[in-house]
JSON list of C-alpha atoms and ligand atoms in Angstrom, two decimals:
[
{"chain": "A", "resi": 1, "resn": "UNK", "atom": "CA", "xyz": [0.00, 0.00, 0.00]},
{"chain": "A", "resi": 2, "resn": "UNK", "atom": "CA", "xyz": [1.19, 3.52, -0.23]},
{"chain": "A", "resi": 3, "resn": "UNK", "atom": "CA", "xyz": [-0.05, 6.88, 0.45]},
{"chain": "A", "resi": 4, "resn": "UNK", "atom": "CA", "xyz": [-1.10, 9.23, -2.32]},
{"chain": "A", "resi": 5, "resn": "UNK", "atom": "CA", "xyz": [-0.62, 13.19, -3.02]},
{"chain": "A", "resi": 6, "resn": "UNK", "atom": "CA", "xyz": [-3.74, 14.69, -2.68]},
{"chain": "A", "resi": 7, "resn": "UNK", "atom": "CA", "xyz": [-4.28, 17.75, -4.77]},
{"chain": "A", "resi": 8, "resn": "UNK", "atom": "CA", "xyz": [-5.94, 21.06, -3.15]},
{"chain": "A", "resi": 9, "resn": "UNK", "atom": "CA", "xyz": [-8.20, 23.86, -4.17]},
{"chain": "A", "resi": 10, "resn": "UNK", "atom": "CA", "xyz": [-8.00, 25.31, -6.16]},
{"chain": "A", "resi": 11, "resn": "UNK", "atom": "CA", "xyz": [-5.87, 22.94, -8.09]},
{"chain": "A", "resi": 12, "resn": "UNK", "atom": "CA", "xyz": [-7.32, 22.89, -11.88]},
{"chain": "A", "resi": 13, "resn": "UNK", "atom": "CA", "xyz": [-6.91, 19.45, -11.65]},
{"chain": "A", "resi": 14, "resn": "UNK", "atom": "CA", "xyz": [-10.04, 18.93, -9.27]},
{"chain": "A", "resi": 15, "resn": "UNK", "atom": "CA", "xyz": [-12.10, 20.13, -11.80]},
{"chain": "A", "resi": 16, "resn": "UNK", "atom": "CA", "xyz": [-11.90, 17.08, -14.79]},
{"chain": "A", "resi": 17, "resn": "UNK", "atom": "CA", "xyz": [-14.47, 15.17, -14.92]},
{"chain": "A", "resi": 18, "resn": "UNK", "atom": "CA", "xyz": [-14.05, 11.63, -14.18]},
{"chain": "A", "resi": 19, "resn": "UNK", "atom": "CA", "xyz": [-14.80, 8.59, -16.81]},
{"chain": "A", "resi": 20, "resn": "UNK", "atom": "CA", "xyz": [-16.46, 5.45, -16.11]},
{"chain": "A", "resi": 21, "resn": "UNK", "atom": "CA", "xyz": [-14.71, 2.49, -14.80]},
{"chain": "A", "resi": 22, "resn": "UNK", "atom": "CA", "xyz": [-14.69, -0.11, -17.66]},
{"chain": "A", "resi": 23, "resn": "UNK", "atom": "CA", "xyz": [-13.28, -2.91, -15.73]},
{"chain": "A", "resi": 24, "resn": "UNK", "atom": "CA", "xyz": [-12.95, -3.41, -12.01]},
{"chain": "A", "resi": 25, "resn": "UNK", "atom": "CA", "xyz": [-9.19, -5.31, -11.80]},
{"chain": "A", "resi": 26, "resn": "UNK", "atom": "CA", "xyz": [-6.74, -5.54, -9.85]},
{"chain": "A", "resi": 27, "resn": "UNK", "atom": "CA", "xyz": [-5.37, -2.32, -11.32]},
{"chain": "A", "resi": 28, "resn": "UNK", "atom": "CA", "xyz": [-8.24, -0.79, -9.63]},
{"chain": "A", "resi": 29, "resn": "UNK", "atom": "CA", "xyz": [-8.10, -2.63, -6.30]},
{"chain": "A", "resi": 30, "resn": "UNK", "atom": "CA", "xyz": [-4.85, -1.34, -6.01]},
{"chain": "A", "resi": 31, "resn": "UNK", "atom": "CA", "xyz": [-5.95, 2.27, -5.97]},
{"chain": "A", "resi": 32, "resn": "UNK", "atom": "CA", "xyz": [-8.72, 1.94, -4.20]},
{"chain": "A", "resi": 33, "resn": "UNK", "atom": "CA", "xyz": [-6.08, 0.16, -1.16]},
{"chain": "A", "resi": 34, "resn": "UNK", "atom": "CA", "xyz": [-3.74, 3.16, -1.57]},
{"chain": "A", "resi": 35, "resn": "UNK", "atom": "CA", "xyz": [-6.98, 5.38, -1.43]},
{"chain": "A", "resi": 36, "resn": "UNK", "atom": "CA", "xyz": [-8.19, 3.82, 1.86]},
{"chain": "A", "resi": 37, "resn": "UNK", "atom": "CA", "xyz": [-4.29, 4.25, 2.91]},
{"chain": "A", "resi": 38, "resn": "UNK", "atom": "CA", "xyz": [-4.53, 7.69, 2.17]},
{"chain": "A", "resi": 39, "resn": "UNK", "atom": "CA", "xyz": [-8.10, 8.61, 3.44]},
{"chain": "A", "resi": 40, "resn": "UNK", "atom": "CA", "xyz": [-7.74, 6.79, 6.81]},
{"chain": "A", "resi": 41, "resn": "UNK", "atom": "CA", "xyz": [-3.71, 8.23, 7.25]},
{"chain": "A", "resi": 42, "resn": "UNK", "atom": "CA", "xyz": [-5.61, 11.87, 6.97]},
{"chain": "A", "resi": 43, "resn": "UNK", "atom": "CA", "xyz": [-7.72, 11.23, 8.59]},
{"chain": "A", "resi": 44, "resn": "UNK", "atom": "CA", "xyz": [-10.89, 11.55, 6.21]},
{"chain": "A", "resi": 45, "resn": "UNK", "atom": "CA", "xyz": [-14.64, 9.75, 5.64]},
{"chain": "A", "resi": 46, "resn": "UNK", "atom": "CA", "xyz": [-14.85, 9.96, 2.53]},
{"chain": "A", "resi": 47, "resn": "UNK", "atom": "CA", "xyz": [-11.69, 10.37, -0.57]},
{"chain": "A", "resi": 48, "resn": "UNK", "atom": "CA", "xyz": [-12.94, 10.46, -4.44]},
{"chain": "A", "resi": 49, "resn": "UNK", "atom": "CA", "xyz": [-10.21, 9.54, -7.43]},
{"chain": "A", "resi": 50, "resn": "UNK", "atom": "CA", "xyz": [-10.13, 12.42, -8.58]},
{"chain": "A", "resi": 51, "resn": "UNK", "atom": "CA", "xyz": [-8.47, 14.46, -5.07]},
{"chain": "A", "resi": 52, "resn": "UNK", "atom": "CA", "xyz": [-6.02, 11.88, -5.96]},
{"chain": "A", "resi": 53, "resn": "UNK", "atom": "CA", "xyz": [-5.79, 13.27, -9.55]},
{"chain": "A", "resi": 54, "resn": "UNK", "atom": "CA", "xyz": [-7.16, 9.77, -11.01]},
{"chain": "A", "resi": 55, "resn": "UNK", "atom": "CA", "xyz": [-9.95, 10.90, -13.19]},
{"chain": "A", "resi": 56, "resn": "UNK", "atom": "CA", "xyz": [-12.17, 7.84, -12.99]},
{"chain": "A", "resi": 57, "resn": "UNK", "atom": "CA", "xyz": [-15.65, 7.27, -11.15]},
{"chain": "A", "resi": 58, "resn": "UNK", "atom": "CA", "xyz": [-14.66, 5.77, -7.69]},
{"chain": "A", "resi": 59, "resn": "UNK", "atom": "CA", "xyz": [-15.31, 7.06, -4.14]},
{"chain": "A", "resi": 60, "resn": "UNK", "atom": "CA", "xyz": [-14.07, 5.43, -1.05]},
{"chain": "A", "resi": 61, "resn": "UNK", "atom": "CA", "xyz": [-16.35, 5.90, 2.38]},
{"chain": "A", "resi": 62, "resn": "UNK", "atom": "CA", "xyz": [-16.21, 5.52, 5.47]},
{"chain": "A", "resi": 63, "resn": "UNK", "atom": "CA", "xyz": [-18.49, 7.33, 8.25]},
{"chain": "A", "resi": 64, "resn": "UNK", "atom": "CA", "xyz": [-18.39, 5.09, 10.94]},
{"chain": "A", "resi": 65, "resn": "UNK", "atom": "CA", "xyz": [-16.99, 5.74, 14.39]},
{"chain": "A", "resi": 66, "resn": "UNK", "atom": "CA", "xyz": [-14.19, 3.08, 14.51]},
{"chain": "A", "resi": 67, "resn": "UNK", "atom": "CA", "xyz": [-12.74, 3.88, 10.88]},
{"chain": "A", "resi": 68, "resn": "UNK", "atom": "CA", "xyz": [-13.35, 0.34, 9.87]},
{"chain": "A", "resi": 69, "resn": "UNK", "atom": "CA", "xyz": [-16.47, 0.48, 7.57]},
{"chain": "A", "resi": 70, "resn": "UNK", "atom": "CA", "xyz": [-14.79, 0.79, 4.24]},
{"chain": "A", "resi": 71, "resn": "UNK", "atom": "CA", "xyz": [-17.86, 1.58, 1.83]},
{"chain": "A", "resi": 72, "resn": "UNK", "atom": "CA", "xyz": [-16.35, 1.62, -2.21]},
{"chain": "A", "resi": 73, "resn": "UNK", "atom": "CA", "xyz": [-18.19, 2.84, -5.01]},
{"chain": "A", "resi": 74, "resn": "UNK", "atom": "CA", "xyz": [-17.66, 2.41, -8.56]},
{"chain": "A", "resi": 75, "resn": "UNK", "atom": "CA", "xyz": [-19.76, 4.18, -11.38]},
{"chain": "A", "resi": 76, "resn": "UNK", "atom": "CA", "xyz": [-21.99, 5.48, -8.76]},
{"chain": "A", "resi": 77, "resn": "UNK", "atom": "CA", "xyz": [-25.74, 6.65, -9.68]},
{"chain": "A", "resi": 78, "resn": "UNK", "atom": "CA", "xyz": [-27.96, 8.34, -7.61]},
{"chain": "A", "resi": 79, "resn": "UNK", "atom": "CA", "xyz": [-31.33, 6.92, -8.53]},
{"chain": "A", "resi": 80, "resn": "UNK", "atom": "CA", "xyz": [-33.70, 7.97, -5.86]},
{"chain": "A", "resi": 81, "resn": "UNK", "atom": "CA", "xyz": [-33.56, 11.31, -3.59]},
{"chain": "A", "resi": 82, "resn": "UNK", "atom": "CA", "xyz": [-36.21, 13.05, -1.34]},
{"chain": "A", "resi": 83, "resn": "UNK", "atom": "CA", "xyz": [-35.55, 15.82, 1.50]},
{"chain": "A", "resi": 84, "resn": "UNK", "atom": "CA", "xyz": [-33.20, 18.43, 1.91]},
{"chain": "A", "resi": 85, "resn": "UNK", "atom": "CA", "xyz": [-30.35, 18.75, 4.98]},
{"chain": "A", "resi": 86, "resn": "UNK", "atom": "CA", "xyz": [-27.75, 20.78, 5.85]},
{"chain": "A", "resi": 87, "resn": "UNK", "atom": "CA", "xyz": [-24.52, 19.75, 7.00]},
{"chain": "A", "resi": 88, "resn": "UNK", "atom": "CA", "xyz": [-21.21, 21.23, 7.86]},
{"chain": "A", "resi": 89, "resn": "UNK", "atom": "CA", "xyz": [-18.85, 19.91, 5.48]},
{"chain": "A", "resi": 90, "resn": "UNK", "atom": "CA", "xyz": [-15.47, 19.70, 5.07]},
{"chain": "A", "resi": 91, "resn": "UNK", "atom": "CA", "xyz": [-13.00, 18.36, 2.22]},
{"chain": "A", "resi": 92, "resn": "UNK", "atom": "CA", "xyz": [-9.23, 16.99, 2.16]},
{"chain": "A", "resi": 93, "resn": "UNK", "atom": "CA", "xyz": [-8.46, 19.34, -0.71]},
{"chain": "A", "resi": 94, "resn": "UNK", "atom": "CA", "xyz": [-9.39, 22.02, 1.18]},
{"chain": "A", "resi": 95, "resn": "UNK", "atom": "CA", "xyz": [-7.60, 21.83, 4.71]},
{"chain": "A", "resi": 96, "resn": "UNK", "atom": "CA", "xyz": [-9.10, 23.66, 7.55]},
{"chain": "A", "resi": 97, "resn": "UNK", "atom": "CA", "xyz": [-12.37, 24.94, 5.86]},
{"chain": "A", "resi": 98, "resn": "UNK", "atom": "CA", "xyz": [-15.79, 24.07, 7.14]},
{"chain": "A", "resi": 99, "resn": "UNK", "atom": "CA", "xyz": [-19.07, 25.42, 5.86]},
{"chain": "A", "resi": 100, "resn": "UNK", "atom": "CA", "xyz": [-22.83, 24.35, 5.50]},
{"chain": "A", "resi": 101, "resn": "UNK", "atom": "CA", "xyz": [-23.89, 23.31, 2.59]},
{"chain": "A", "resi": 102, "resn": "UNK", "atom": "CA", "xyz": [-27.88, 21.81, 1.63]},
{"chain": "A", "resi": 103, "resn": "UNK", "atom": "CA", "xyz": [-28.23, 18.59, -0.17]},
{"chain": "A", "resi": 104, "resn": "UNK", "atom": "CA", "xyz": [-30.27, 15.81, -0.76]},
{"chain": "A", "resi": 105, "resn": "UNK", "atom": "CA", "xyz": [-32.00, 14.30, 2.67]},
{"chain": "A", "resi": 106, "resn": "UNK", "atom": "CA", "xyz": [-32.50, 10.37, 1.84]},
{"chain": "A", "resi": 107, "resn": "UNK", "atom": "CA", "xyz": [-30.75, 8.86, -1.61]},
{"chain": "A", "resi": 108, "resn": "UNK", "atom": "CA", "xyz": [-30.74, 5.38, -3.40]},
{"chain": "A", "resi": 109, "resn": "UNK", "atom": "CA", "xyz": [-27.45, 4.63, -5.07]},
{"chain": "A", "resi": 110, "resn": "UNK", "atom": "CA", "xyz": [-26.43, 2.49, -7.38]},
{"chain": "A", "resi": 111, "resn": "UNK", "atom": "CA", "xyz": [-22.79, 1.31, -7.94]},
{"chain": "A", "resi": 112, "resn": "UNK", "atom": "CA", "xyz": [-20.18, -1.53, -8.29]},
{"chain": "A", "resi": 113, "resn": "UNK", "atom": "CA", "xyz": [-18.32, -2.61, -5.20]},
{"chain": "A", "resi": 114, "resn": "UNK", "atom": "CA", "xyz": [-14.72, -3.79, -5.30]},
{"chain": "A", "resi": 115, "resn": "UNK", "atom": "CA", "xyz": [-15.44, -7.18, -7.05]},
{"chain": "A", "resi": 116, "resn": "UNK", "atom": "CA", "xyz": [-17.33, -5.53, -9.89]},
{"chain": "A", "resi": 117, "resn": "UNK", "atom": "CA", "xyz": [-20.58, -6.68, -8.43]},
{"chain": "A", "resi": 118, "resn": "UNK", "atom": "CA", "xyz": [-23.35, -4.02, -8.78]},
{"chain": "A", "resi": 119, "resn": "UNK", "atom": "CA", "xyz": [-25.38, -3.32, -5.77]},
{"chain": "A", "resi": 120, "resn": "UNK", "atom": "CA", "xyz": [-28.12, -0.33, -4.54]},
{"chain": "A", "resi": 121, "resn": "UNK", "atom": "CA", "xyz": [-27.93, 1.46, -0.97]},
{"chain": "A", "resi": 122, "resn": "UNK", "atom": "CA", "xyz": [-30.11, 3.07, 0.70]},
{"chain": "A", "resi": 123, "resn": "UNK", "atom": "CA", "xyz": [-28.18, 6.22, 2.41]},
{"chain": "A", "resi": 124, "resn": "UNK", "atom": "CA", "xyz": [-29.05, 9.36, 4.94]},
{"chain": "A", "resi": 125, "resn": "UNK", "atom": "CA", "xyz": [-27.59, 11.56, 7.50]},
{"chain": "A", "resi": 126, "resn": "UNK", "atom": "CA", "xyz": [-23.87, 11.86, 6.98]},
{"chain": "A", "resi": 127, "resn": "UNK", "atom": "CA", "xyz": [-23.53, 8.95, 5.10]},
{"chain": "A", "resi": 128, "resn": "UNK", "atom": "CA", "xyz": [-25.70, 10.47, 1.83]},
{"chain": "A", "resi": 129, "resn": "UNK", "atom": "CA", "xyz": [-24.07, 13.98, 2.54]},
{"chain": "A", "resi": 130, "resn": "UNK", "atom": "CA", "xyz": [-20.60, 11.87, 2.02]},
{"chain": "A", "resi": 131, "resn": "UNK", "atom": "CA", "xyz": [-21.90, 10.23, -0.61]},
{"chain": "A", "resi": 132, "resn": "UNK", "atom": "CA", "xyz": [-23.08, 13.06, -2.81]},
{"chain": "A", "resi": 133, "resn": "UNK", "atom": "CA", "xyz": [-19.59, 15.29, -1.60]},
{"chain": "A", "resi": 134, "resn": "UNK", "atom": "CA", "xyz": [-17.39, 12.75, -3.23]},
{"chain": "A", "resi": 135, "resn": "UNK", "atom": "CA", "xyz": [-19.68, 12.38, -6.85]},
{"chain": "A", "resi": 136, "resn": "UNK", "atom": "CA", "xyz": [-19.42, 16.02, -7.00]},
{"chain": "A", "resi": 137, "resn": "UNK", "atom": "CA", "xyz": [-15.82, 15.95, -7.16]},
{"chain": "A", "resi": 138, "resn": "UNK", "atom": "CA", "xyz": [-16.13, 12.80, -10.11]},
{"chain": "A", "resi": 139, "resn": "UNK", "atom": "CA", "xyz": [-17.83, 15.78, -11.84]},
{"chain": "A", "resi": 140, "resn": "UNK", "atom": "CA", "xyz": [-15.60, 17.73, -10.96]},
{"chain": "A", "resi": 141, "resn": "UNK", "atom": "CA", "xyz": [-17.34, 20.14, -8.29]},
{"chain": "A", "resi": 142, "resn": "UNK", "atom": "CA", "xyz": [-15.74, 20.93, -4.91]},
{"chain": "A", "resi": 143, "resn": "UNK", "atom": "CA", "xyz": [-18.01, 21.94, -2.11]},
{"chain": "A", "resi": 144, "resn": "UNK", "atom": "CA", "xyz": [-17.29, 25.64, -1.99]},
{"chain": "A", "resi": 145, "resn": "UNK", "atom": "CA", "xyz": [-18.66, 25.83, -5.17]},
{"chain": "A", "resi": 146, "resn": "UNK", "atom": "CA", "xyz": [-22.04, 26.07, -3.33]},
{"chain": "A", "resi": 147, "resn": "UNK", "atom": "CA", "xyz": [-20.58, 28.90, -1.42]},
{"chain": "A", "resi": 148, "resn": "UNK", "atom": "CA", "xyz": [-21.29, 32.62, -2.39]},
{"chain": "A", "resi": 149, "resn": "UNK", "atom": "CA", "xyz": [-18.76, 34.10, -4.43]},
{"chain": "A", "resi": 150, "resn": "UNK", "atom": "CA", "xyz": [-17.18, 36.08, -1.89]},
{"chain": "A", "resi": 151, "resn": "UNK", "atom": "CA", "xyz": [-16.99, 33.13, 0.39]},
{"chain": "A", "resi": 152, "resn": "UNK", "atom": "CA", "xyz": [-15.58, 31.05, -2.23]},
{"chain": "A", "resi": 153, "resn": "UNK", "atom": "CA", "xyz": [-12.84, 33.51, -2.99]},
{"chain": "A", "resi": 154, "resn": "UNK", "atom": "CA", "xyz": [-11.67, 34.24, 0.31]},
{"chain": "A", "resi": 155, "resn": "UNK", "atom": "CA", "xyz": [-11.27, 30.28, 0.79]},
{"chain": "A", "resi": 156, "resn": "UNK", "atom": "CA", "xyz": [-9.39, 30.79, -2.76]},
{"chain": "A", "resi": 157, "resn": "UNK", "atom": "CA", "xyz": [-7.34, 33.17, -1.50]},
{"chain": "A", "resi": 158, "resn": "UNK", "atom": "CA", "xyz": [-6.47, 31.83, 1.82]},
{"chain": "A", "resi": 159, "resn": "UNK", "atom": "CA", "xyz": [-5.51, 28.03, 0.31]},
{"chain": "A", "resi": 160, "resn": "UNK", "atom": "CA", "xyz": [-2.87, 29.87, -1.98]},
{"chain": "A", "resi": 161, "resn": "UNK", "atom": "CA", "xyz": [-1.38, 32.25, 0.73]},
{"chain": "A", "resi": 162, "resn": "UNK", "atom": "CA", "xyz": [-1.33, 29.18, 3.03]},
{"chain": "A", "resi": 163, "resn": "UNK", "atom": "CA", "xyz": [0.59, 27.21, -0.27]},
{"chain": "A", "resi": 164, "resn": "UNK", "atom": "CA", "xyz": [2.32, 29.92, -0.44]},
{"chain": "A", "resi": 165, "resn": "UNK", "atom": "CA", "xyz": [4.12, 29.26, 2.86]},
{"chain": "A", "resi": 166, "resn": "UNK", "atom": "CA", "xyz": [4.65, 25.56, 2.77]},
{"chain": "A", "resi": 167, "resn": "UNK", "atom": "CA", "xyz": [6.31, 26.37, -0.51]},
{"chain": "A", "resi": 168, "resn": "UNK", "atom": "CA", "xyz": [8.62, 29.36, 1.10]},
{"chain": "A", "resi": 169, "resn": "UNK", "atom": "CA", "xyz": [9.01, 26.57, 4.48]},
{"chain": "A", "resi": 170, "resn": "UNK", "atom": "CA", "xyz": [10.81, 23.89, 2.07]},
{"chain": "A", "resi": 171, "resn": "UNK", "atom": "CA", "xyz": [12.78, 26.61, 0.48]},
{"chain": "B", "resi": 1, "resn": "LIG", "atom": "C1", "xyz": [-16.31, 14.88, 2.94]},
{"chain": "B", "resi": 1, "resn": "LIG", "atom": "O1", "xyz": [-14.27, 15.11, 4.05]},
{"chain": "B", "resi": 1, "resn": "LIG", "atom": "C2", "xyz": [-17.32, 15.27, 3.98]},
{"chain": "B", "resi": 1, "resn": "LIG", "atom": "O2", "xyz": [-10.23, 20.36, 6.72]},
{"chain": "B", "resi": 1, "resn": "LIG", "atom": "C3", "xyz": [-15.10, 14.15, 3.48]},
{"chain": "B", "resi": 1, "resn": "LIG", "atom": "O3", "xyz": [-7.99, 19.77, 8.06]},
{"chain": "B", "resi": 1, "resn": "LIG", "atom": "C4", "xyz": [-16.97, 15.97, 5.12]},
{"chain": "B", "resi": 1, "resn": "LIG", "atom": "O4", "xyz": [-13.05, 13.61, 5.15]},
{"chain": "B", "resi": 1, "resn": "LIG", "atom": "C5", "xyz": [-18.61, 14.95, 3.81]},
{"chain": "B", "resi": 1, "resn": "LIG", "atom": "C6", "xyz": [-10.54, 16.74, 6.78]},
{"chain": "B", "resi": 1, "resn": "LIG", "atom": "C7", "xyz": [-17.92, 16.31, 6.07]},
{"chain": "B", "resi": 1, "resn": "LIG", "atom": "C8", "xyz": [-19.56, 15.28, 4.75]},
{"chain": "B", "resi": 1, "resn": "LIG", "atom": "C9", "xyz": [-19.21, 15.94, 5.89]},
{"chain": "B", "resi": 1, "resn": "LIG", "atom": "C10", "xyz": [-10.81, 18.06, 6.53]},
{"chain": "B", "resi": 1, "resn": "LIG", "atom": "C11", "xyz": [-9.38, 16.42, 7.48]},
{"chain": "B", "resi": 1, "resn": "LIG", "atom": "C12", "xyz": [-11.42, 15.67, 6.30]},
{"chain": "B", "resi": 1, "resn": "LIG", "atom": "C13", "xyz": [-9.96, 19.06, 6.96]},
{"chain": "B", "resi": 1, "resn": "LIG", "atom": "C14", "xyz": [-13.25, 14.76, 4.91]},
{"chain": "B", "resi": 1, "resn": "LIG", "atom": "C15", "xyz": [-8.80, 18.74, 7.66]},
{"chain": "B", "resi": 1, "resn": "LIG", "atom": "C16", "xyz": [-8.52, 17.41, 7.91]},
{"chain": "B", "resi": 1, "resn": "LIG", "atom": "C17", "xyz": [-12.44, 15.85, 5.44]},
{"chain": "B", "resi": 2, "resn": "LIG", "atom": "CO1", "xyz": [-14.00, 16.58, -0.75]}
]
């Protein structure tokens, strides 16, 4: 296993959009281990490909109290949703920032598991807000994006000054 870089906003990079998983091999198992490495070393619930700057459909989960729930999700659909809630979020590419964002109460989601073997979950509470935070960033869309734009730029501005001086630190 090994840990992975994870990018940060606003890194370009977190904005591709991520392509469908065509097979699930051991190429993939192997990320998604170095993912789980990575996510559980931060620590983090939830880690999508893409913070990882692999552009393909596949979250990694994990909201339970003992870090040892691994949920994995590959070509994930949300095929049901009722409800709105709001929940203070956070995000590994964007260190130290916590705001509320409203989304999506109860969902039904469809995916692939680790052995390629489709399956539907019922999700709410944290678990759906994970859920839909990580596909948003398969399309491409980090969580302040539901900020205002002053908000959003003052987290902008803040993640480069703070890059900034881990950059002038290594000097
Ligand atoms: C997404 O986020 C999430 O700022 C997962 O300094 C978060 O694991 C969904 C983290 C909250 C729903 C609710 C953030 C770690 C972890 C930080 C995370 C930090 C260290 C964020
Ligand atoms: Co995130």
């Amino acid at each position: 296993m090994a840990k992975l870089t994870i990018l940060n906003y606003p890194d370009p990079r977190l904005h591709t959009v991520a392509k469908p998983v065509k097979e699930v091999n051991d190429d993939i198992r192997k990320l998604i281990a170095d993912m789980a490495e990575t996510m559980y070393a931060a620590p983090g619930i939830g880690l999508a490909a893409t913070q990882v700057n692999q552009h393909i459909q596949l979250i990694l989960v994990d909201t339970s109290k003992e870090q040892n729930d691994l949920q994995v999700f590959i070509n994930p659909k949300i095929v049901a949703k009722t409800g709105l809630q709001e929940y203070e979020e956070g995000c590994l590419s964007v260190p130290g920032i916590y705001e509320t964002v409203t989304r999506s109460e109860r969902i039904t989601v469809e995916a692939l598991d680790s052995n390629g073997k489709k399956f539907k979950l019922n999700a709410e509470g944290l678990l759906a807000v994970c859920i839909q935070h990580e596909m948003d960033h398969l399309l491409g869309k980090v969580f302040v994006e539901y900020l205002s734009p002053l908000k959003r730029n003052r987290i902008k501005a803040k993640m480069v000054k703070h890059a900034r001086e881990i950059e002038r630190n290594n000097y």
